[in-house]
Coordinates of C-alpha atoms in Angstrom, one line a residue:
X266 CA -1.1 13.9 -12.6
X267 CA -2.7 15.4 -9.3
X268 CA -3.9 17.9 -11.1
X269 CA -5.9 15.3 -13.5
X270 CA -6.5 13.1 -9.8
X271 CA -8.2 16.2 -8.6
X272 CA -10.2 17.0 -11.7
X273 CA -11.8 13.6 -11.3
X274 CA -10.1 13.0 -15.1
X275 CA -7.9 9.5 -13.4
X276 CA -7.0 8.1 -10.2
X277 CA -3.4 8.6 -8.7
X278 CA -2.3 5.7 -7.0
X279 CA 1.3 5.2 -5.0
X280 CA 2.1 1.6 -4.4
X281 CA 4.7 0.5 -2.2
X282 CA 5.4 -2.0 0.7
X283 CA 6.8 -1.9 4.1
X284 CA 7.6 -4.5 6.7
X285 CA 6.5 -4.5 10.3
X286 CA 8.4 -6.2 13.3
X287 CA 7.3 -7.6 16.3
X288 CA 8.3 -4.7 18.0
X289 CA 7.8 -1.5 16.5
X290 CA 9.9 1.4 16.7
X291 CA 9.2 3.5 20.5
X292 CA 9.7 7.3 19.7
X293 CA 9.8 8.7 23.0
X294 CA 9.4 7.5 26.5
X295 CA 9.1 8.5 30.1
X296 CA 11.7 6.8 32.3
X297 CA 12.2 7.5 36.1
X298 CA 14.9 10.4 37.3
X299 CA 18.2 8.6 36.7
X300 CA 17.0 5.3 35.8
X301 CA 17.5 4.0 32.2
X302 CA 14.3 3.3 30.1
X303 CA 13.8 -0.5 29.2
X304 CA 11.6 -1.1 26.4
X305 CA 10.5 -5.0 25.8
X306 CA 11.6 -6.4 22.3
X307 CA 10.5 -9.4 20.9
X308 CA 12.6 -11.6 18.5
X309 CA 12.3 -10.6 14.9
X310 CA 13.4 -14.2 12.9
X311 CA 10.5 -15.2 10.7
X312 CA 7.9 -13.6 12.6
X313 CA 7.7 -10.2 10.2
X314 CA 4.3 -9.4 8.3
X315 CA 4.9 -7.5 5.2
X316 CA 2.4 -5.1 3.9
X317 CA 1.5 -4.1 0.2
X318 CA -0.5 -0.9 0.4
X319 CA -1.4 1.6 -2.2
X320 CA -2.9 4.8 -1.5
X321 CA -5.2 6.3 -4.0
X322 CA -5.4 10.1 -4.4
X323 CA -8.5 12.1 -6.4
X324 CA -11.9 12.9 -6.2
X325 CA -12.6 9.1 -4.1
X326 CA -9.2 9.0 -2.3
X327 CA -8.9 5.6 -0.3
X328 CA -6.2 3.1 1.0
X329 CA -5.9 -0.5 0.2
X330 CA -3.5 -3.2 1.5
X331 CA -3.3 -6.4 2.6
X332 CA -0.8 -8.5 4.6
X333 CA 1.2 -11.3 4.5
X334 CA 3.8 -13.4 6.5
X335 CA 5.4 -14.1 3.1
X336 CA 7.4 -12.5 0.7
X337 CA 5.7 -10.0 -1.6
X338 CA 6.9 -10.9 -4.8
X339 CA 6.2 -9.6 -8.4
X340 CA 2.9 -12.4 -9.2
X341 CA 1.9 -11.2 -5.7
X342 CA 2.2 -7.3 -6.9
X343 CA 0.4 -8.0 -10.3
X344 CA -2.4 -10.3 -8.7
X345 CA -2.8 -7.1 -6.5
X346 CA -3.1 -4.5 -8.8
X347 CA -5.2 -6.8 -11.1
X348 CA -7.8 -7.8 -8.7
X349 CA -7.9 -4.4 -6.1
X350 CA -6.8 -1.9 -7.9
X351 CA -8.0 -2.2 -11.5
X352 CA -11.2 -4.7 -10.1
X353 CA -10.2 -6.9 -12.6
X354 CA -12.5 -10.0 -12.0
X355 CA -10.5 -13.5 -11.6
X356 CA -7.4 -10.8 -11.4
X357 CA -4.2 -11.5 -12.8
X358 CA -5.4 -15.1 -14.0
X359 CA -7.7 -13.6 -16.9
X360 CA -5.3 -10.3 -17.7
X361 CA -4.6 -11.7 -21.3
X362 CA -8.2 -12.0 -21.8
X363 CA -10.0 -8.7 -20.7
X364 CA -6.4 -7.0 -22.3
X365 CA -6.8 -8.4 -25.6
X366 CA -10.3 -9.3 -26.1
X367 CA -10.2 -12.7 -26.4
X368 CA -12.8 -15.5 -25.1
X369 CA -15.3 -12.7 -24.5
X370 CA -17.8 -15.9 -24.3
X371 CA -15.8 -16.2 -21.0
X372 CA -15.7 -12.4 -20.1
X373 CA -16.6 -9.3 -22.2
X374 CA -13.3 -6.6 -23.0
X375 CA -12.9 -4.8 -20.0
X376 CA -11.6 -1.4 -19.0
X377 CA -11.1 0.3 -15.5
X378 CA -14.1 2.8 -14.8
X379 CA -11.4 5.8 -14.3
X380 CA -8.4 5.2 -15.6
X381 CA -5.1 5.0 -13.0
X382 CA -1.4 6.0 -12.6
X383 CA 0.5 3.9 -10.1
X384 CA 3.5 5.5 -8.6
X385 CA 6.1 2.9 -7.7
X386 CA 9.9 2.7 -6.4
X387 CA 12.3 0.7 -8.1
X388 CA 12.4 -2.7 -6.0
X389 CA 12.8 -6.3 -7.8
X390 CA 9.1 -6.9 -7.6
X391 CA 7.8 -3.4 -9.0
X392 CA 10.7 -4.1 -12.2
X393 CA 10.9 -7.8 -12.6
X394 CA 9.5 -9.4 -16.0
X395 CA 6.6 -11.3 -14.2
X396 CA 5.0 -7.5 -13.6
X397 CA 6.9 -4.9 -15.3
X398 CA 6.8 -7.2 -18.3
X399 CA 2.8 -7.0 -18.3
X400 CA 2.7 -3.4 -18.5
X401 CA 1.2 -3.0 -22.0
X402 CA -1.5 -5.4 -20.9
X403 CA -2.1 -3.0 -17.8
X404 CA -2.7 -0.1 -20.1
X405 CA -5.6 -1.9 -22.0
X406 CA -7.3 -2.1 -19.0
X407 CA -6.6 1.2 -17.6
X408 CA -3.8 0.8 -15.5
X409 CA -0.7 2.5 -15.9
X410 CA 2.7 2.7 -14.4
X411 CA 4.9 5.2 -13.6
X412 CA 8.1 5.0 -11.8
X413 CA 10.1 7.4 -9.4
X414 CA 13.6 8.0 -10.0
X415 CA 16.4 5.9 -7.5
X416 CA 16.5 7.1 -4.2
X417 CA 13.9 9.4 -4.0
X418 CA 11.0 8.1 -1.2
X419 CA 10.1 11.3 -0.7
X420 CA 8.1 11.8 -4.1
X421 CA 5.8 8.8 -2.5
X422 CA 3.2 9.9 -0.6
X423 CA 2.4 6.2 0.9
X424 CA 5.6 7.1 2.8
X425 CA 4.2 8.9 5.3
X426 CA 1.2 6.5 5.6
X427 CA 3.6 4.0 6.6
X428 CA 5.2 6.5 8.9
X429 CA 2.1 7.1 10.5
X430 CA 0.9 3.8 10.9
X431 CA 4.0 2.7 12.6
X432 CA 4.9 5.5 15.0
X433 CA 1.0 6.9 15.8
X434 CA -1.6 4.0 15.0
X435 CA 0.4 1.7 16.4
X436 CA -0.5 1.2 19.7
X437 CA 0.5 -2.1 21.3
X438 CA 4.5 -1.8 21.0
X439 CA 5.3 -5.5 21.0
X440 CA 3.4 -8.4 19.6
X441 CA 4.4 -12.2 20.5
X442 CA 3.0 -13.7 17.7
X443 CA 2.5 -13.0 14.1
X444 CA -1.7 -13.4 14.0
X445 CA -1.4 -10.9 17.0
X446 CA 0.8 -8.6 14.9
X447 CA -1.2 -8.7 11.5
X448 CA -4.1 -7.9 14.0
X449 CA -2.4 -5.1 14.8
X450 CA -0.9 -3.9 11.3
X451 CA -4.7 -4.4 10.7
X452 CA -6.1 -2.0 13.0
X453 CA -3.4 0.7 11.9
X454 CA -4.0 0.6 8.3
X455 CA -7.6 0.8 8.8
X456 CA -7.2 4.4 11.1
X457 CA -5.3 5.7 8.5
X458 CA -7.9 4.7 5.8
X459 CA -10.5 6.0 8.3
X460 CA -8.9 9.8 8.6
X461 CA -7.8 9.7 4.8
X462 CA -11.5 9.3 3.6
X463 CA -12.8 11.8 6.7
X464 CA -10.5 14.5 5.4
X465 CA -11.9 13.8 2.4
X466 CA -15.2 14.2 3.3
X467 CA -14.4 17.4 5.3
X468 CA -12.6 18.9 2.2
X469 CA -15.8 18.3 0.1
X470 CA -18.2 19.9 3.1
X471 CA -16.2 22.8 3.4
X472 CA -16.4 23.8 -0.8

């Protein structure tokens, strides 16, 4: 599948999401000879922002996302990959339609302008009926899924965006509200979108 990302034959896309607290992890500090480090934690209760990001791999590598106080369930997952992933206009609402051909006085029969894997996990959302169920309709379109055997984050490469983005990009530690912290989550995300599509362009100069 890289192979074919590379070749500019289909996009490889890895979809996951990740929660971020109002205080993120600290990694390292510098504390004072003999005096104990105190690092400022806010409370966590409701005040999470969850993020659904997919980073796309071939010859136009990219990463999308977008954020939410909520829960990301599996309409919020297929409304995703409908509307900013496959660029399926009205997104999930008109899937039957583009998939199947029907009402083309509405819309004509659509198809994604490179075809796309999407690398996912296991979690409810990625496997419950309301997405996993639509797969078929997906293909039609362009879209397909593929997903990663239990227990085995390492074979997602959005991993280490999220890794990134919580240890290195993020800058302020501690947030006291939530529009503060998807401010924040904000501003991470788009640094690592930023130096994805740089090395890109690097990689491109340099053949």
């Amino acid at each position: 599948m890289r192979q074919a990302a590379h070749a500019g034959e289909r996009d490889l896309i890895f979809l996951d999401e990740s929660g971020f607290a109002p205080t993120m992890p600290t990694g390292c500090t510098w504390p004072r000879i003999a005096r104990r480090a105190v690092v400022r934690r806010e409370d966590t209760r409701n005040r999470r922002v969850n993020v659904l990001g997919a980073k796309i791999v071939g010859i136009e590598p990219d990463l999308l996302w977008q954020h939410t106080c909520g829960k990301i369930d599996a309409r919020t997952l297929l409304e995703f990959v409908c509307a900013r992933l496959a660029g399926l206009g009205g997104g999930a609402a008109v899937l039957d339609l583009a998939a199947d051909g029907l009402g083309t006085d509405v819309m004509p029969v659509w198809e994604r302008r490179r075809r796309c894997t999407i690398v996912l996990d296991n979690a409810s959302a990625h496997v419950a009926k309301a997405f996993k169920g639509r797969c078929r309709q997906l293909a039609k379109i362009g879209v397909e899924l593929f997903y990663l055997p239990p227990y085995s984050p390492e074979l997602n490469d959005i991993e280490l965006v999220w890794r990134q983005a919580k240890y290195e990009d993020y800058r302020q530690r501690a947030q006291t509200s939530t529009d503060s912290l998807g401010k924040a989550v904000d501003q991470a995300m788009t640094q690592q979108r930023d130096r994805l599509r740089a090395s890109a362009r690097n990689f491109a100069q340099a053949a």
